[in-house]
Amino acid sequence: MDLHPQWHRVLIKRESSNLYHDVERMLERGYQTWPTLASGREAIGKLLRKTFSERDSHVITQANPMRLQSLRADTRATTIAARPCFLCPEHFPPEELGILWEHLALLPNPFPALPEHLTIASTRHEPQLIADRWNLYLRLARELGPSMAVTFNGAGAGASAPDHFHFQACRADALPLLSEAQHLKPCFATITSWGRRVLTFRDDNLSALEHRLSFAHRLLPTPPHPFTEPLLNVVIHFDGQEFRALLIPRAKHRPECFHATDERRVIISPAVLEMAGVVITPDQDNFNKVNERLIRDVYGEVSLEEEPFTRVVHSLEKASA
Ligand SMILES: [Zn+2]
């Protein structure tokens, strides 16, 4: 494989055949050698947090100043084209380190929202498109194993580098939506808690699931230019036996409250973690404005509208019958 020479500076040697163990070792090493990473881990444990519950469904909000830049990121094509790509190794900090798996580099996120937060970037600068990568995605989730969930933000749905392909990963037990999906029926179901509209798939067969995810993806409406794929967030988890895949189709990236210029303004920029039940705000002021009603309003506003969602659900039910 042709790797940009700068990757050789970053990539460390695999020590075992267990990807998760190697990730843990990489993180341990990073905490020793990369001060930003070490302070990020420490800060994560001390964030202001509160939990909202509705029956068995939970949403956690946090005040996390480390995420400010990401929450306010300008992802318009012109801005993206003009900035140095932060997922290309020429622009990494000197302390950067990573593990190579196939053509992806597993990198620690120095500005974490959750424990063991990783960015998993392509070693090539190529667009954030998922259509041909369902097989890769499922194999990566299986390889990382039950401790981790692998997430994806589509362009226009929270990806801060829509020009450089990447997944993310975090501890699976940190995502409330994933525990909600534990007891759903096999094959296909939906989750509509807090006004979200989520498609969920459960299967022990990788190729069967790949086929169904790809089919579901093709059913979703494609938004207008400049996007070429449906606006989408995804969570995939392999529990050792079965996969669970959560597809969260979106109507738009940011809610009205993000753009408001008066006291209604709340900096919430929903990407996959928010949709999976971890609502990130940058500071205490914004954190204080989050309540059950706001969560419900934001989820309802940015999720794919009810009518196209129902159409997709009917097609998927027909296909699974
Ligand atoms: Zn890049």
PDB file of C-alpha atoms and ligand atoms in Angstrom:
ATOM      1  CA  MET A   1       0.000   0.000   0.000  1.00  0.00           C
ATOM      2  CA  ASP A   2       1.169   3.478  -0.863  1.00  0.00           C
ATOM      3  CA  LEU A   3       1.390   5.490   2.348  1.00  0.00           C
ATOM      4  CA  HIS A   4       2.256   9.169   2.465  1.00  0.00           C
ATOM      5  CA  PRO A   5       5.750   9.206   4.097  1.00  0.00           C
ATOM      6  CA  GLN A   6       4.435  11.354   6.972  1.00  0.00           C
ATOM      7  CA  TRP A   7       2.286   8.438   8.128  1.00  0.00           C
ATOM      8  CA  HIS A   8       5.432   6.498   9.035  1.00  0.00           C
ATOM      9  CA  ARG A   9       6.215   9.121  11.674  1.00  0.00           C
ATOM     10  CA  VAL A  10       2.816   8.570  13.272  1.00  0.00           C
ATOM     11  CA  LEU A  11       2.052   4.858  13.025  1.00  0.00           C
ATOM     12  CA  ILE A  12       3.277   2.629  15.810  1.00  0.00           C
ATOM     13  CA  LYS A  13       3.879  -1.108  15.596  1.00  0.00           C
ATOM     14  CA  ARG A  14       1.000  -3.508  16.257  1.00  0.00           C
ATOM     15  CA  GLU A  15       1.813  -5.599  19.307  1.00  0.00           C
ATOM     16  CA  SER A  16      -0.868  -8.264  19.155  1.00  0.00           C
ATOM     17  CA  SER A  17      -3.605  -9.596  16.904  1.00  0.00           C
ATOM     18  CA  ASN A  18      -6.232  -7.967  19.153  1.00  0.00           C
ATOM     19  CA  LEU A  19      -7.008  -4.523  17.797  1.00  0.00           C
ATOM     20  CA  TYR A  20      -8.674  -3.275  20.985  1.00  0.00           C
ATOM     21  CA  HIS A  21      -5.701  -4.293  23.151  1.00  0.00           C
ATOM     22  CA  ASP A  22      -3.383  -2.471  20.785  1.00  0.00           C
ATOM     23  CA  VAL A  23      -5.614   0.618  20.928  1.00  0.00           C
ATOM     24  CA  GLU A  24      -5.474   0.559  24.724  1.00  0.00           C
ATOM     25  CA  ARG A  25      -1.670   0.322  24.593  1.00  0.00           C
ATOM     26  CA  MET A  26      -1.521   3.168  22.103  1.00  0.00           C
ATOM     27  CA  LEU A  27      -3.670   5.348  24.377  1.00  0.00           C
ATOM     28  CA  GLU A  28      -1.510   4.518  27.402  1.00  0.00           C
ATOM     29  CA  ARG A  29       1.565   5.490  25.437  1.00  0.00           C
ATOM     30  CA  GLY A  30      -0.115   8.687  24.248  1.00  0.00           C
ATOM     31  CA  TYR A  31      -1.031   9.696  27.832  1.00  0.00           C
ATOM     32  CA  GLN A  32       2.708   9.536  28.658  1.00  0.00           C
ATOM     33  CA  THR A  33       4.024  11.388  25.607  1.00  0.00           C
ATOM     34  CA  TRP A  34       1.260  13.792  24.537  1.00  0.00           C
ATOM     35  CA  PRO A  35       0.268  16.348  27.243  1.00  0.00           C
ATOM     36  CA  THR A  36      -2.933  17.475  25.432  1.00  0.00           C
ATOM     37  CA  LEU A  37      -4.153  13.879  25.308  1.00  0.00           C
ATOM     38  CA  ALA A  38      -3.416  13.314  28.993  1.00  0.00           C
ATOM     39  CA  SER A  39      -5.219  16.496  30.045  1.00  0.00           C
ATOM     40  CA  GLY A  40      -8.145  15.594  27.736  1.00  0.00           C
ATOM     41  CA  ARG A  41      -8.582  12.300  29.541  1.00  0.00           C
ATOM     42  CA  GLU A  42      -8.439  14.010  32.906  1.00  0.00           C
ATOM     43  CA  ALA A  43     -10.929  16.694  31.864  1.00  0.00           C
ATOM     44  CA  ILE A  44     -13.438  14.097  30.635  1.00  0.00           C
ATOM     45  CA  GLY A  45     -13.807  12.747  34.156  1.00  0.00           C
ATOM     46  CA  LYS A  46     -14.666  16.184  35.566  1.00  0.00           C
ATOM     47  CA  LEU A  47     -17.214  17.515  33.053  1.00  0.00           C
ATOM     48  CA  LEU A  48     -20.522  18.942  34.232  1.00  0.00           C
ATOM     49  CA  ARG A  49     -23.177  16.403  33.292  1.00  0.00           C
ATOM     50  CA  LYS A  50     -26.882  15.830  33.772  1.00  0.00           C
ATOM     51  CA  THR A  51     -29.143  12.981  32.677  1.00  0.00           C
ATOM     52  CA  PHE A  52     -32.705  13.229  31.403  1.00  0.00           C
ATOM     53  CA  SER A  53     -34.795  10.075  31.486  1.00  0.00           C
ATOM     54  CA  GLU A  54     -38.041   9.008  29.873  1.00  0.00           C
ATOM     55  CA  ARG A  55     -38.927   5.403  30.798  1.00  0.00           C
ATOM     56  CA  ASP A  56     -35.857   3.347  29.708  1.00  0.00           C
ATOM     57  CA  SER A  57     -34.469   6.052  27.462  1.00  0.00           C
ATOM     58  CA  HIS A  58     -31.737   8.391  28.652  1.00  0.00           C
ATOM     59  CA  VAL A  59     -30.076  11.491  27.260  1.00  0.00           C
ATOM     60  CA  ILE A  60     -26.957  12.864  28.935  1.00  0.00           C
ATOM     61  CA  THR A  61     -25.848  16.444  28.435  1.00  0.00           C
ATOM     62  CA  GLN A  62     -22.324  17.671  29.162  1.00  0.00           C
ATOM     63  CA  ALA A  63     -20.486  21.015  29.268  1.00  0.00           C
ATOM     64  CA  ASN A  64     -17.254  20.339  27.410  1.00  0.00           C
ATOM     65  CA  PRO A  65     -15.021  23.316  26.466  1.00  0.00           C
ATOM     66  CA  MET A  66     -12.690  20.985  24.533  1.00  0.00           C
ATOM     67  CA  ARG A  67     -15.418  20.536  21.925  1.00  0.00           C
ATOM     68  CA  LEU A  68     -16.015  24.249  21.210  1.00  0.00           C
ATOM     69  CA  GLN A  69     -14.076  24.311  17.952  1.00  0.00           C
ATOM     70  CA  SER A  70     -15.767  21.190  16.669  1.00  0.00           C
ATOM     71  CA  LEU A  71     -19.247  22.411  17.700  1.00  0.00           C
ATOM     72  CA  ARG A  72     -18.775  25.693  15.834  1.00  0.00           C
ATOM     73  CA  ALA A  73     -16.895  24.226  12.833  1.00  0.00           C
ATOM     74  CA  ASP A  74     -17.712  25.817   9.506  1.00  0.00           C
ATOM     75  CA  THR A  75     -18.124  22.889   7.106  1.00  0.00           C
ATOM     76  CA  ARG A  76     -19.059  24.816   3.974  1.00  0.00           C
ATOM     77  CA  ALA A  77     -17.193  23.498   0.929  1.00  0.00           C
ATOM     78  CA  THR A  78     -15.311  26.781   0.354  1.00  0.00           C
ATOM     79  CA  THR A  79     -14.079  26.933   3.961  1.00  0.00           C
ATOM     80  CA  ILE A  80     -13.077  23.265   3.875  1.00  0.00           C
ATOM     81  CA  ALA A  81     -11.142  23.683   0.627  1.00  0.00           C
ATOM     82  CA  ALA A  82      -9.219  26.643   2.076  1.00  0.00           C
ATOM     83  CA  ARG A  83      -8.072  25.082   5.355  1.00  0.00           C
ATOM     84  CA  PRO A  84      -5.194  22.621   5.964  1.00  0.00           C
ATOM     85  CA  CYS A  85      -6.777  19.183   6.396  1.00  0.00           C
ATOM     86  CA  PHE A  86      -6.408  18.101  10.027  1.00  0.00           C
ATOM     87  CA  LEU A  87      -6.670  14.414   9.093  1.00  0.00           C
ATOM     88  CA  CYS A  88      -3.698  14.514   6.741  1.00  0.00           C
ATOM     89  CA  PRO A  89      -0.440  13.646   8.572  1.00  0.00           C
ATOM     90  CA  GLU A  90       1.447  16.723   7.295  1.00  0.00           C
ATOM     91  CA  HIS A  91      -0.719  18.771   9.660  1.00  0.00           C
ATOM     92  CA  PHE A  92      -0.595  16.563  12.731  1.00  0.00           C
ATOM     93  CA  PRO A  93       1.004  17.771  15.975  1.00  0.00           C
ATOM     94  CA  PRO A  94       4.462  16.283  16.634  1.00  0.00           C
ATOM     95  CA  GLU A  95       3.088  14.015  19.406  1.00  0.00           C
ATOM     96  CA  GLU A  96       0.490  12.347  17.133  1.00  0.00           C
ATOM     97  CA  LEU A  97       0.431   8.549  17.137  1.00  0.00           C
ATOM     98  CA  GLY A  98      -1.756   5.886  15.567  1.00  0.00           C
ATOM     99  CA  ILE A  99      -2.313   2.267  14.588  1.00  0.00           C
ATOM    100  CA  LEU A 100      -2.763   1.116  11.029  1.00  0.00           C
ATOM    101  CA  TRP A 101      -5.637  -1.268  10.242  1.00  0.00           C
ATOM    102  CA  GLU A 102      -6.124  -1.957   6.542  1.00  0.00           C
ATOM    103  CA  HIS A 103      -5.938   1.532   5.010  1.00  0.00           C
ATOM    104  CA  LEU A 104      -7.321   3.245   8.123  1.00  0.00           C
ATOM    105  CA  ALA A 105      -5.367   4.894  10.938  1.00  0.00           C
ATOM    106  CA  LEU A 106      -6.801   4.664  14.457  1.00  0.00           C
ATOM    107  CA  LEU A 107      -5.862   7.914  16.183  1.00  0.00           C
ATOM    108  CA  PRO A 108      -6.600   9.168  19.712  1.00  0.00           C
ATOM    109  CA  ASN A 109      -8.916  12.184  19.798  1.00  0.00           C
ATOM    110  CA  PRO A 110      -7.050  14.843  21.848  1.00  0.00           C
ATOM    111  CA  PHE A 111     -10.345  16.735  22.392  1.00  0.00           C
ATOM    112  CA  PRO A 112     -12.560  13.889  23.573  1.00  0.00           C
ATOM    113  CA  ALA A 113     -16.269  13.900  24.327  1.00  0.00           C
ATOM    114  CA  LEU A 114     -16.167  10.378  25.763  1.00  0.00           C
ATOM    115  CA  PRO A 115     -13.600   7.931  27.152  1.00  0.00           C
ATOM    116  CA  GLU A 116     -11.350   6.257  24.563  1.00  0.00           C
ATOM    117  CA  HIS A 117     -12.627   8.572  21.867  1.00  0.00           C
ATOM    118  CA  LEU A 118     -10.841   7.756  18.589  1.00  0.00           C
ATOM    119  CA  THR A 119     -10.774   9.239  15.137  1.00  0.00           C
ATOM    120  CA  ILE A 120     -10.309   6.527  12.524  1.00  0.00           C
ATOM    121  CA  ALA A 121      -9.101   8.252   9.382  1.00  0.00           C
ATOM    122  CA  SER A 122      -8.394   6.964   5.918  1.00  0.00           C
ATOM    123  CA  THR A 123      -4.672   7.153   5.153  1.00  0.00           C
ATOM    124  CA  ARG A 124      -5.733   8.814   1.882  1.00  0.00           C
ATOM    125  CA  HIS A 125      -7.348  12.226   1.520  1.00  0.00           C
ATOM    126  CA  GLU A 126     -10.709  11.119   0.054  1.00  0.00           C
ATOM    127  CA  PRO A 127     -14.340  12.223   0.542  1.00  0.00           C
ATOM    128  CA  GLN A 128     -16.588  11.246   3.439  1.00  0.00           C
ATOM    129  CA  LEU A 129     -18.801   8.795   1.524  1.00  0.00           C
ATOM    130  CA  ILE A 130     -20.162   5.604   3.058  1.00  0.00           C
ATOM    131  CA  ALA A 131     -21.951   3.880   0.136  1.00  0.00           C
ATOM    132  CA  ASP A 132     -19.101   1.480  -0.752  1.00  0.00           C
ATOM    133  CA  ARG A 133     -17.801   1.052   2.774  1.00  0.00           C
ATOM    134  CA  TRP A 134     -20.452  -0.932   4.669  1.00  0.00           C
ATOM    135  CA  ASN A 135     -18.328  -4.073   4.538  1.00  0.00           C
ATOM    136  CA  LEU A 136     -15.259  -2.210   5.835  1.00  0.00           C
ATOM    137  CA  TYR A 137     -17.388  -0.582   8.552  1.00  0.00           C
ATOM    138  CA  LEU A 138     -18.781  -3.909   9.834  1.00  0.00           C
ATOM    139  CA  ARG A 139     -15.384  -5.600   9.780  1.00  0.00           C
ATOM    140  CA  LEU A 140     -13.853  -2.712  11.715  1.00  0.00           C
ATOM    141  CA  ALA A 141     -16.610  -2.890  14.372  1.00  0.00           C
ATOM    142  CA  ARG A 142     -16.068  -6.664  14.677  1.00  0.00           C
ATOM    143  CA  GLU A 143     -12.296  -6.245  14.880  1.00  0.00           C
ATOM    144  CA  LEU A 144     -12.546  -3.609  17.640  1.00  0.00           C
ATOM    145  CA  GLY A 145     -14.865  -5.911  19.584  1.00  0.00           C
ATOM    146  CA  PRO A 146     -17.541  -5.460  22.248  1.00  0.00           C
ATOM    147  CA  SER A 147     -15.901  -2.664  24.247  1.00  0.00           C
ATOM    148  CA  MET A 148     -16.111  -0.145  21.413  1.00  0.00           C
ATOM    149  CA  ALA A 149     -18.796   1.275  19.131  1.00  0.00           C
ATOM    150  CA  VAL A 150     -17.770   2.641  15.734  1.00  0.00           C
ATOM    151  CA  THR A 151     -19.596   5.767  14.627  1.00  0.00           C
ATOM    152  CA  PHE A 152     -19.957   7.683  11.381  1.00  0.00           C
ATOM    153  CA  ASN A 153     -21.018  11.247  10.621  1.00  0.00           C
ATOM    154  CA  GLY A 154     -22.009  11.835   7.025  1.00  0.00           C
ATOM    155  CA  ALA A 155     -21.129  15.082   5.255  1.00  0.00           C
ATOM    156  CA  GLY A 156     -23.766  17.631   6.247  1.00  0.00           C
ATOM    157  CA  ALA A 157     -24.677  15.616   9.355  1.00  0.00           C
ATOM    158  CA  GLY A 158     -21.858  16.598  11.693  1.00  0.00           C
ATOM    159  CA  ALA A 159     -18.674  15.458   9.907  1.00  0.00           C
ATOM    160  CA  SER A 160     -16.078  18.155  10.570  1.00  0.00           C
ATOM    161  CA  ALA A 161     -13.849  16.845   7.729  1.00  0.00           C
ATOM    162  CA  PRO A 162     -16.256  16.088   4.863  1.00  0.00           C
ATOM    163  CA  ASP A 163     -13.275  15.960   2.489  1.00  0.00           C
ATOM    164  CA  HIS A 164     -11.288  13.297   4.375  1.00  0.00           C
ATOM    165  CA  PHE A 165     -12.927   9.950   5.059  1.00  0.00           C
ATOM    166  CA  HIS A 166     -13.137   8.984   8.742  1.00  0.00           C
ATOM    167  CA  PHE A 167     -15.057   7.010  11.307  1.00  0.00           C
ATOM    168  CA  GLN A 168     -14.912   7.608  15.042  1.00  0.00           C
ATOM    169  CA  ALA A 169     -15.061   5.190  17.943  1.00  0.00           C
ATOM    170  CA  CYS A 170     -15.767   5.390  21.666  1.00  0.00           C
ATOM    171  CA  ARG A 171     -16.674   3.122  24.572  1.00  0.00           C
ATOM    172  CA  ALA A 172     -19.906   1.347  23.634  1.00  0.00           C
ATOM    173  CA  ASP A 173     -21.314   1.669  27.154  1.00  0.00           C
ATOM    174  CA  ALA A 174     -21.099   5.473  26.886  1.00  0.00           C
ATOM    175  CA  LEU A 175     -23.858   5.660  24.246  1.00  0.00           C
ATOM    176  CA  PRO A 176     -27.366   5.570  25.762  1.00  0.00           C
ATOM    177  CA  LEU A 177     -29.056   4.848  22.404  1.00  0.00           C
ATOM    178  CA  LEU A 178     -27.064   1.649  22.059  1.00  0.00           C
ATOM    179  CA  SER A 179     -28.400   0.270  25.345  1.00  0.00           C
ATOM    180  CA  GLU A 180     -31.892   1.188  24.175  1.00  0.00           C
ATOM    181  CA  ALA A 181     -31.283  -0.977  21.091  1.00  0.00           C
ATOM    182  CA  GLN A 182     -30.218  -4.017  23.162  1.00  0.00           C
ATOM    183  CA  HIS A 183     -33.625  -5.610  23.422  1.00  0.00           C
ATOM    184  CA  LEU A 184     -35.087  -4.837  20.032  1.00  0.00           C
ATOM    185  CA  LYS A 185     -36.332  -7.618  17.827  1.00  0.00           C
ATOM    186  CA  PRO A 186     -33.843  -9.175  15.392  1.00  0.00           C
ATOM    187  CA  CYS A 187     -33.471  -7.979  11.824  1.00  0.00           C
ATOM    188  CA  PHE A 188     -35.194  -4.630  11.729  1.00  0.00           C
ATOM    189  CA  ALA A 189     -36.902  -2.243  14.173  1.00  0.00           C
ATOM    190  CA  THR A 190     -37.220   1.478  14.850  1.00  0.00           C
ATOM    191  CA  ILE A 191     -36.557   3.728  17.856  1.00  0.00           C
ATOM    192  CA  THR A 192     -38.533   6.954  18.198  1.00  0.00           C
ATOM    193  CA  SER A 193     -37.647   8.062  21.729  1.00  0.00           C
ATOM    194  CA  TRP A 194     -37.332  11.842  22.353  1.00  0.00           C
ATOM    195  CA  GLY A 195     -38.676  12.610  18.870  1.00  0.00           C
ATOM    196  CA  ARG A 196     -35.737  10.932  17.103  1.00  0.00           C
ATOM    197  CA  ARG A 197     -36.354   8.628  14.160  1.00  0.00           C
ATOM    198  CA  VAL A 198     -33.833   5.774  14.123  1.00  0.00           C
ATOM    199  CA  LEU A 199     -33.613   2.608  11.995  1.00  0.00           C
ATOM    200  CA  THR A 200     -32.063  -0.317  13.881  1.00  0.00           C
ATOM    201  CA  PHE A 201     -30.692  -3.571  12.504  1.00  0.00           C
ATOM    202  CA  ARG A 202     -29.536  -6.645  14.374  1.00  0.00           C
ATOM    203  CA  ASP A 203     -27.797  -9.596  12.745  1.00  0.00           C
ATOM    204  CA  ASP A 204     -25.040 -12.133  13.360  1.00  0.00           C
ATOM    205  CA  ASN A 205     -24.280 -12.428   9.667  1.00  0.00           C
ATOM    206  CA  LEU A 206     -21.945  -9.779   8.296  1.00  0.00           C
ATOM    207  CA  SER A 207     -22.823 -10.108   4.611  1.00  0.00           C
ATOM    208  CA  ALA A 208     -26.565 -10.233   5.253  1.00  0.00           C
ATOM    209  CA  LEU A 209     -26.302  -7.053   7.338  1.00  0.00           C
ATOM    210  CA  GLU A 210     -24.037  -5.358   4.813  1.00  0.00           C
ATOM    211  CA  HIS A 211     -26.667  -6.029   2.166  1.00  0.00           C
ATOM    212  CA  ARG A 212     -29.473  -4.603   4.315  1.00  0.00           C
ATOM    213  CA  LEU A 213     -27.564  -1.488   5.339  1.00  0.00           C
ATOM    214  CA  SER A 214     -26.680  -0.807   1.756  1.00  0.00           C
ATOM    215  CA  PHE A 215     -30.325  -1.301   0.738  1.00  0.00           C
ATOM    216  CA  ALA A 216     -31.543   1.012   3.532  1.00  0.00           C
ATOM    217  CA  HIS A 217     -28.979   3.634   2.560  1.00  0.00           C
ATOM    218  CA  ARG A 218     -30.234   3.644  -1.031  1.00  0.00           C
ATOM    219  CA  LEU A 219     -33.809   4.199   0.195  1.00  0.00           C
ATOM    220  CA  LEU A 220     -32.929   7.431   2.014  1.00  0.00           C
ATOM    221  CA  PRO A 221     -33.564  10.737   0.258  1.00  0.00           C
ATOM    222  CA  THR A 222     -30.486  12.475  -1.175  1.00  0.00           C
ATOM    223  CA  PRO A 223     -30.290  16.148  -0.187  1.00  0.00           C
ATOM    224  CA  PRO A 224     -29.611  18.936  -2.690  1.00  0.00           C
ATOM    225  CA  HIS A 225     -26.169  20.015  -3.903  1.00  0.00           C
ATOM    226  CA  PRO A 226     -23.394  19.943  -2.644  1.00  0.00           C
ATOM    227  CA  PHE A 227     -24.287  16.640  -0.942  1.00  0.00           C
ATOM    228  CA  THR A 228     -24.153  13.401  -2.909  1.00  0.00           C
ATOM    229  CA  GLU A 229     -25.271  11.044  -0.126  1.00  0.00           C
ATOM    230  CA  PRO A 230     -28.157  11.096   2.367  1.00  0.00           C
ATOM    231  CA  LEU A 231     -27.517  13.100   5.561  1.00  0.00           C
ATOM    232  CA  LEU A 232     -26.809  10.338   8.046  1.00  0.00           C
ATOM    233  CA  ASN A 233     -25.307   9.316  11.393  1.00  0.00           C
ATOM    234  CA  VAL A 234     -24.491   5.681  12.110  1.00  0.00           C
ATOM    235  CA  VAL A 235     -23.503   3.636  15.161  1.00  0.00           C
ATOM    236  CA  ILE A 236     -22.329   0.030  14.754  1.00  0.00           C
ATOM    237  CA  HIS A 237     -21.488  -2.299  17.622  1.00  0.00           C
ATOM    238  CA  PHE A 238     -20.437  -5.969  17.635  1.00  0.00           C
ATOM    239  CA  ASP A 239     -21.143  -7.642  20.988  1.00  0.00           C
ATOM    240  CA  GLY A 240     -19.061 -10.735  20.270  1.00  0.00           C
ATOM    241  CA  GLN A 241     -22.022 -12.578  18.712  1.00  0.00           C
ATOM    242  CA  GLU A 242     -24.185 -10.096  16.886  1.00  0.00           C
ATOM    243  CA  PHE A 243     -23.985  -6.711  15.223  1.00  0.00           C
ATOM    244  CA  ARG A 244     -26.262  -3.839  16.064  1.00  0.00           C
ATOM    245  CA  ALA A 245     -26.422  -1.044  13.529  1.00  0.00           C
ATOM    246  CA  LEU A 246     -28.288   2.205  14.154  1.00  0.00           C
ATOM    247  CA  LEU A 247     -28.990   4.404  11.149  1.00  0.00           C
ATOM    248  CA  ILE A 248     -30.081   7.923  12.034  1.00  0.00           C
ATOM    249  CA  PRO A 249     -31.226   9.718   8.878  1.00  0.00           C
ATOM    250  CA  ARG A 250     -31.204  13.482   9.144  1.00  0.00           C
ATOM    251  CA  ALA A 251     -33.170  16.392   7.717  1.00  0.00           C
ATOM    252  CA  LYS A 252     -30.472  18.927   8.533  1.00  0.00           C
ATOM    253  CA  HIS A 253     -27.301  19.486  10.494  1.00  0.00           C
ATOM    254  CA  ARG A 254     -27.969  22.299  12.960  1.00  0.00           C
ATOM    255  CA  PRO A 255     -31.201  23.359  14.682  1.00  0.00           C
ATOM    256  CA  GLU A 256     -32.693  26.873  14.721  1.00  0.00           C
ATOM    257  CA  CYS A 257     -31.432  27.516  18.252  1.00  0.00           C
ATOM    258  CA  PHE A 258     -27.824  27.204  17.041  1.00  0.00           C
ATOM    259  CA  HIS A 259     -28.349  30.092  14.605  1.00  0.00           C
ATOM    260  CA  ALA A 260     -30.472  32.298  16.871  1.00  0.00           C
ATOM    261  CA  THR A 261     -28.914  35.678  17.695  1.00  0.00           C
ATOM    262  CA  ASP A 262     -30.955  36.402  20.831  1.00  0.00           C
ATOM    263  CA  GLU A 263     -31.391  34.622  24.162  1.00  0.00           C
ATOM    264  CA  ARG A 264     -32.801  31.578  22.362  1.00  0.00           C
ATOM    265  CA  ARG A 265     -29.299  30.772  21.103  1.00  0.00           C
ATOM    266  CA  VAL A 266     -27.935  27.434  22.338  1.00  0.00           C
ATOM    267  CA  ILE A 267     -24.726  25.998  20.941  1.00  0.00           C
ATOM    268  CA  ILE A 268     -25.781  22.448  20.119  1.00  0.00           C
ATOM    269  CA  SER A 269     -24.489  20.962  16.874  1.00  0.00           C
ATOM    270  CA  PRO A 270     -25.986  17.498  16.528  1.00  0.00           C
ATOM    271  CA  ALA A 271     -23.690  14.809  15.163  1.00  0.00           C
ATOM    272  CA  VAL A 272     -23.716  11.097  15.899  1.00  0.00           C
ATOM    273  CA  LEU A 273     -22.926  11.388  19.632  1.00  0.00           C
ATOM    274  CA  GLU A 274     -25.765  13.854  20.202  1.00  0.00           C
ATOM    275  CA  MET A 275     -28.199  11.660  18.270  1.00  0.00           C
ATOM    276  CA  ALA A 276     -26.987   8.644  20.300  1.00  0.00           C
ATOM    277  CA  GLY A 277     -27.887  10.409  23.551  1.00  0.00           C
ATOM    278  CA  VAL A 278     -24.806  12.484  24.443  1.00  0.00           C
ATOM    279  CA  VAL A 279     -25.682  16.153  23.947  1.00  0.00           C
ATOM    280  CA  ILE A 280     -22.510  18.245  24.027  1.00  0.00           C
ATOM    281  CA  THR A 281     -22.473  21.935  24.897  1.00  0.00           C
ATOM    282  CA  PRO A 282     -19.304  24.020  25.113  1.00  0.00           C
ATOM    283  CA  ASP A 283     -19.834  25.743  28.480  1.00  0.00           C
ATOM    284  CA  GLN A 284     -22.006  26.119  31.534  1.00  0.00           C
ATOM    285  CA  ASP A 285     -24.221  28.850  30.041  1.00  0.00           C
ATOM    286  CA  ASN A 286     -25.263  26.663  27.130  1.00  0.00           C
ATOM    287  CA  PHE A 287     -25.439  23.607  29.382  1.00  0.00           C
ATOM    288  CA  ASN A 288     -27.908  25.402  31.687  1.00  0.00           C
ATOM    289  CA  LYS A 289     -30.259  26.032  28.762  1.00  0.00           C
ATOM    290  CA  VAL A 290     -30.622  22.324  27.955  1.00  0.00           C
ATOM    291  CA  ASN A 291     -33.853  20.780  29.208  1.00  0.00           C
ATOM    292  CA  GLU A 292     -36.175  17.962  28.144  1.00  0.00           C
ATOM    293  CA  ARG A 293     -38.188  20.197  25.865  1.00  0.00           C
ATOM    294  CA  LEU A 294     -35.113  21.543  24.057  1.00  0.00           C
ATOM    295  CA  ILE A 295     -33.775  18.006  23.510  1.00  0.00           C
ATOM    296  CA  ARG A 296     -37.096  16.899  22.060  1.00  0.00           C
ATOM    297  CA  ASP A 297     -37.329  20.012  19.821  1.00  0.00           C
ATOM    298  CA  VAL A 298     -33.776  19.644  18.526  1.00  0.00           C
ATOM    299  CA  TYR A 299     -34.062  15.907  17.829  1.00  0.00           C
ATOM    300  CA  GLY A 300     -37.401  16.365  16.072  1.00  0.00           C
ATOM    301  CA  GLU A 301     -36.052  19.224  13.994  1.00  0.00           C
ATOM    302  CA  VAL A 302     -32.861  17.566  12.733  1.00  0.00           C
ATOM    303  CA  SER A 303     -34.174  13.994  12.260  1.00  0.00           C
ATOM    304  CA  LEU A 304     -35.509  12.969   8.849  1.00  0.00           C
ATOM    305  CA  GLU A 305     -39.149  14.127   8.632  1.00  0.00           C
ATOM    306  CA  GLU A 306     -41.859  11.667   9.591  1.00  0.00           C
ATOM    307  CA  GLU A 307     -43.337  11.137   6.128  1.00  0.00           C
ATOM    308  CA  PRO A 308     -40.142  10.103   4.252  1.00  0.00           C
ATOM    309  CA  PHE A 309     -39.034   8.132   7.339  1.00  0.00           C
ATOM    310  CA  THR A 310     -42.288   6.121   7.323  1.00  0.00           C
ATOM    311  CA  ARG A 311     -41.874   5.398   3.617  1.00  0.00           C
ATOM    312  CA  VAL A 312     -38.370   4.010   4.233  1.00  0.00           C
ATOM    313  CA  VAL A 313     -39.642   1.935   7.187  1.00  0.00           C
ATOM    314  CA  HIS A 314     -42.403   0.392   5.044  1.00  0.00           C
ATOM    315  CA  SER A 315     -39.931  -0.601   2.329  1.00  0.00           C
ATOM    316  CA  LEU A 316     -37.578  -2.136   4.911  1.00  0.00           C
ATOM    317  CA  GLU A 317     -40.420  -4.052   6.562  1.00  0.00           C
ATOM    318  CA  LYS A 318     -41.542  -5.385   3.220  1.00  0.00           C
ATOM    319  CA  ALA A 319     -37.962  -6.481   2.463  1.00  0.00           C
ATOM    320  CA  SER A 320     -37.549  -8.233   5.853  1.00  0.00           C
ATOM    321  CA  ALA A 321     -40.943 -10.016   5.706  1.00  0.00           C
TER     322      ALA A 321
HETATM  323 ZN    ZN B   1      -6.924  15.082   4.469  1.00  0.00          ZN
END
